[in-house]
PDB file of C-alpha atoms in Angstrom:
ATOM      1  CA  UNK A   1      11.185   6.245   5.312  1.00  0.00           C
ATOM      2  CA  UNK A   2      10.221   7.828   2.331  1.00  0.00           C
ATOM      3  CA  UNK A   3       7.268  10.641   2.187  1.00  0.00           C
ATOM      4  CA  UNK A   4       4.892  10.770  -0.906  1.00  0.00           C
ATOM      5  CA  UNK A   5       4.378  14.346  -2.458  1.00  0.00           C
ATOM      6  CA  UNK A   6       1.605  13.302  -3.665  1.00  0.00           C
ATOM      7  CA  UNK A   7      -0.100  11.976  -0.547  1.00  0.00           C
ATOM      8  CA  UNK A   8      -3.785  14.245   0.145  1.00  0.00           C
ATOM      9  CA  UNK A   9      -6.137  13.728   3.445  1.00  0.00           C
ATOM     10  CA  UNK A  10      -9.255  12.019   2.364  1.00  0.00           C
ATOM     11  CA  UNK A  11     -12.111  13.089   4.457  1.00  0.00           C
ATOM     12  CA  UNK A  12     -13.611   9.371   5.613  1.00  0.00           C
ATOM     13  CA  UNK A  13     -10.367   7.345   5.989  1.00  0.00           C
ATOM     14  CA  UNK A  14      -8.072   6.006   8.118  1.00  0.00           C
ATOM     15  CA  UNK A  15      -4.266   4.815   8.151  1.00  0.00           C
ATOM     16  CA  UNK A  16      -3.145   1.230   8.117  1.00  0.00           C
ATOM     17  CA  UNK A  17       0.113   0.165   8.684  1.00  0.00           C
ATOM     18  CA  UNK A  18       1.186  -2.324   5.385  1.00  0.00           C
ATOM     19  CA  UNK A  19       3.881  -5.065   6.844  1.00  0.00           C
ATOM     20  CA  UNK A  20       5.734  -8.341   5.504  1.00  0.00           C
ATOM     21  CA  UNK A  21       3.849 -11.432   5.812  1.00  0.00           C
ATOM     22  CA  UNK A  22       7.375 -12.983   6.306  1.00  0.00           C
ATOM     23  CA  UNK A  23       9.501 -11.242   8.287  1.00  0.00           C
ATOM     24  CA  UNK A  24       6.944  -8.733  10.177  1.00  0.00           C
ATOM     25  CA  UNK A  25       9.184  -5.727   8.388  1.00  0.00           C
ATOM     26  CA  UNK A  26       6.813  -2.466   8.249  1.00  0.00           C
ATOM     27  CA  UNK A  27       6.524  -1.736   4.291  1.00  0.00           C
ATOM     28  CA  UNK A  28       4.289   1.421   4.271  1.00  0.00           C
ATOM     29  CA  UNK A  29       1.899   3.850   5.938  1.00  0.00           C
ATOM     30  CA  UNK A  30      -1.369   4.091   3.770  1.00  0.00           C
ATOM     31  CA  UNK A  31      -4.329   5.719   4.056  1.00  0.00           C
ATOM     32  CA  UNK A  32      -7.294   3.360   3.297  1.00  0.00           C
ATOM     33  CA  UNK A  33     -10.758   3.899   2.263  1.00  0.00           C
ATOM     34  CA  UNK A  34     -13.762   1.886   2.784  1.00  0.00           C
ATOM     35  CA  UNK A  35     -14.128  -1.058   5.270  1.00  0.00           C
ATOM     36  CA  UNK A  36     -12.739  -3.575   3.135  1.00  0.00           C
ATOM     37  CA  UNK A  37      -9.968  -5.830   2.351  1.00  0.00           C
ATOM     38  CA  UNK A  38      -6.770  -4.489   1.005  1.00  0.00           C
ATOM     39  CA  UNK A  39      -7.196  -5.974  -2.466  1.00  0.00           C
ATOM     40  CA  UNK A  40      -4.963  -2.937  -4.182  1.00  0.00           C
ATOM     41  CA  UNK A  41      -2.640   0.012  -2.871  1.00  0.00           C
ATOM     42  CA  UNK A  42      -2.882   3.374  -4.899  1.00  0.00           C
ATOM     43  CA  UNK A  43       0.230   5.071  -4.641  1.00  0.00           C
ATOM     44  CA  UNK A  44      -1.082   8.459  -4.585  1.00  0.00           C
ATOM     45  CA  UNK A  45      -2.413   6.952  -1.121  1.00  0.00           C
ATOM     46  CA  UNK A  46       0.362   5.864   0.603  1.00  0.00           C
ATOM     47  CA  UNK A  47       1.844   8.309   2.781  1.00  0.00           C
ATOM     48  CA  UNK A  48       5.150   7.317   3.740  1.00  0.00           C
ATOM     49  CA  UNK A  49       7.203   4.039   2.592  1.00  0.00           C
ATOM     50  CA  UNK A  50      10.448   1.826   2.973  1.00  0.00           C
ATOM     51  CA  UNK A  51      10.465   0.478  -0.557  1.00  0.00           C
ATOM     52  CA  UNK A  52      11.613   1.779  -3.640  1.00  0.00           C
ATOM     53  CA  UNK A  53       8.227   2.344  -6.443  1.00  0.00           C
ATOM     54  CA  UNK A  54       9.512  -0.168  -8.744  1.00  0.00           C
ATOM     55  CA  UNK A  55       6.837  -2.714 -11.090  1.00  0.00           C
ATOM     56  CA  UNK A  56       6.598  -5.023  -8.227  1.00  0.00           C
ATOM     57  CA  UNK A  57       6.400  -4.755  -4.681  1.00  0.00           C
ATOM     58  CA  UNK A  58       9.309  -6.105  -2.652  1.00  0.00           C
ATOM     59  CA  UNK A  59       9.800  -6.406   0.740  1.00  0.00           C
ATOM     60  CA  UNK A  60      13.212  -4.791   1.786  1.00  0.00           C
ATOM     61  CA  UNK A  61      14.557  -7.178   4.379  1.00  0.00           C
ATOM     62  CA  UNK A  62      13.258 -10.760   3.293  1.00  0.00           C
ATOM     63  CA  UNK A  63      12.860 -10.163  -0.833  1.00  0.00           C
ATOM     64  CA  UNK A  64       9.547 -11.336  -0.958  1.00  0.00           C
ATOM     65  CA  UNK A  65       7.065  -9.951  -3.912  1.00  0.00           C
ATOM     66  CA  UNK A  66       4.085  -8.855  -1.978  1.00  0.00           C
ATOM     67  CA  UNK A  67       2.032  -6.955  -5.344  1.00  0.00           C
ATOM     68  CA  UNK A  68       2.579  -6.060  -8.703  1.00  0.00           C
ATOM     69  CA  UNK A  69       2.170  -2.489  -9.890  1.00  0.00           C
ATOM     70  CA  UNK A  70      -0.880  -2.502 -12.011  1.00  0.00           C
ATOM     71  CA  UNK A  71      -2.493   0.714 -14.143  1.00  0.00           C
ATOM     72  CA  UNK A  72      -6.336   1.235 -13.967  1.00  0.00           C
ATOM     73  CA  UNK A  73      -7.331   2.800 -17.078  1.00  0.00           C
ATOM     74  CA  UNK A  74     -10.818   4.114 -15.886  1.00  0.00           C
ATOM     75  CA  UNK A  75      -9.518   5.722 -13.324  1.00  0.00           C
ATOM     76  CA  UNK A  76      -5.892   6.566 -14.959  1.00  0.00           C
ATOM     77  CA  UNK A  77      -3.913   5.817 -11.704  1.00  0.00           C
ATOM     78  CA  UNK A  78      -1.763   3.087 -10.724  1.00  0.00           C
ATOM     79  CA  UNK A  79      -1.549   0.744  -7.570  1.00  0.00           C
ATOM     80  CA  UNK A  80      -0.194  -2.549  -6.672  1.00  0.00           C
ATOM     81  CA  UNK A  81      -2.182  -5.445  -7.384  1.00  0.00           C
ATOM     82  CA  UNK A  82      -1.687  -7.029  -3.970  1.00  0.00           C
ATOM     83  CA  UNK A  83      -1.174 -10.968  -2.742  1.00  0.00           C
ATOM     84  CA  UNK A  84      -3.457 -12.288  -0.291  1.00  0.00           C
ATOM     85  CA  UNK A  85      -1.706 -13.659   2.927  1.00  0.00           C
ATOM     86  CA  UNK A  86       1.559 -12.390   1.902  1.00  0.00           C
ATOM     87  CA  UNK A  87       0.857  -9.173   3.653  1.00  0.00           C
ATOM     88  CA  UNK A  88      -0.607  -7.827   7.501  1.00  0.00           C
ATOM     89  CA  UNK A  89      -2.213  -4.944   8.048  1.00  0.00           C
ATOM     90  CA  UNK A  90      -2.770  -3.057  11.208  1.00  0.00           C
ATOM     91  CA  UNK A  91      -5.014   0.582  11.788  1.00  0.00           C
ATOM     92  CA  UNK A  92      -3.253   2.884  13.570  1.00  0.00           C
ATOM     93  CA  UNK A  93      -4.123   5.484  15.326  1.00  0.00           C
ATOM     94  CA  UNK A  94      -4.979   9.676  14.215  1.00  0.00           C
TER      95      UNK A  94
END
């Protein structure tokens, strides 16, 4: 697993565990704000990962593309665009 540098505590948050849709594989540990759907993943949010930050987001055991790394220009980040129902998540515990 791979920690972010970047990764901050957001006050009013919680952690979700990102796996493959597939193959069940755990992708990443992000921290998630708001109550809800996972429609994109910031990377200055996830906190620790299995996959390499490439323009799309593969699953490391099956292959599977499970986002696409997008850039939001209002808020000058980027994050992956995800696909509905290729991906579960789970909220862990603090």
């Amino acid at each position: 697993m791979q920690v972010n540098p970047n990764y901050k505590k957001v006050k009013g948050s919680h952690m979700l565990m990102i796996s493959c849709g597939y193959c069940k594989t755990d992708i990443a540990k992000y921290q998630k704000l708001g109550k809800g759907n996972l429609l994109r993943m910031y990377i200055e949010r996830i906190v620790e990962s299995s996959i390499v930050f490439s323009n799309d987001l593969v699953c490391p055991n099956c292959s599977k593309k499970l986002g696409r790394k997008i850039s939001l220009k209002k808020k000058d980040k980027e994050a992956y665009k995800m696909i509905r129902s290729r991906f579960n998540t789970r909220k862990l515990q603090n």
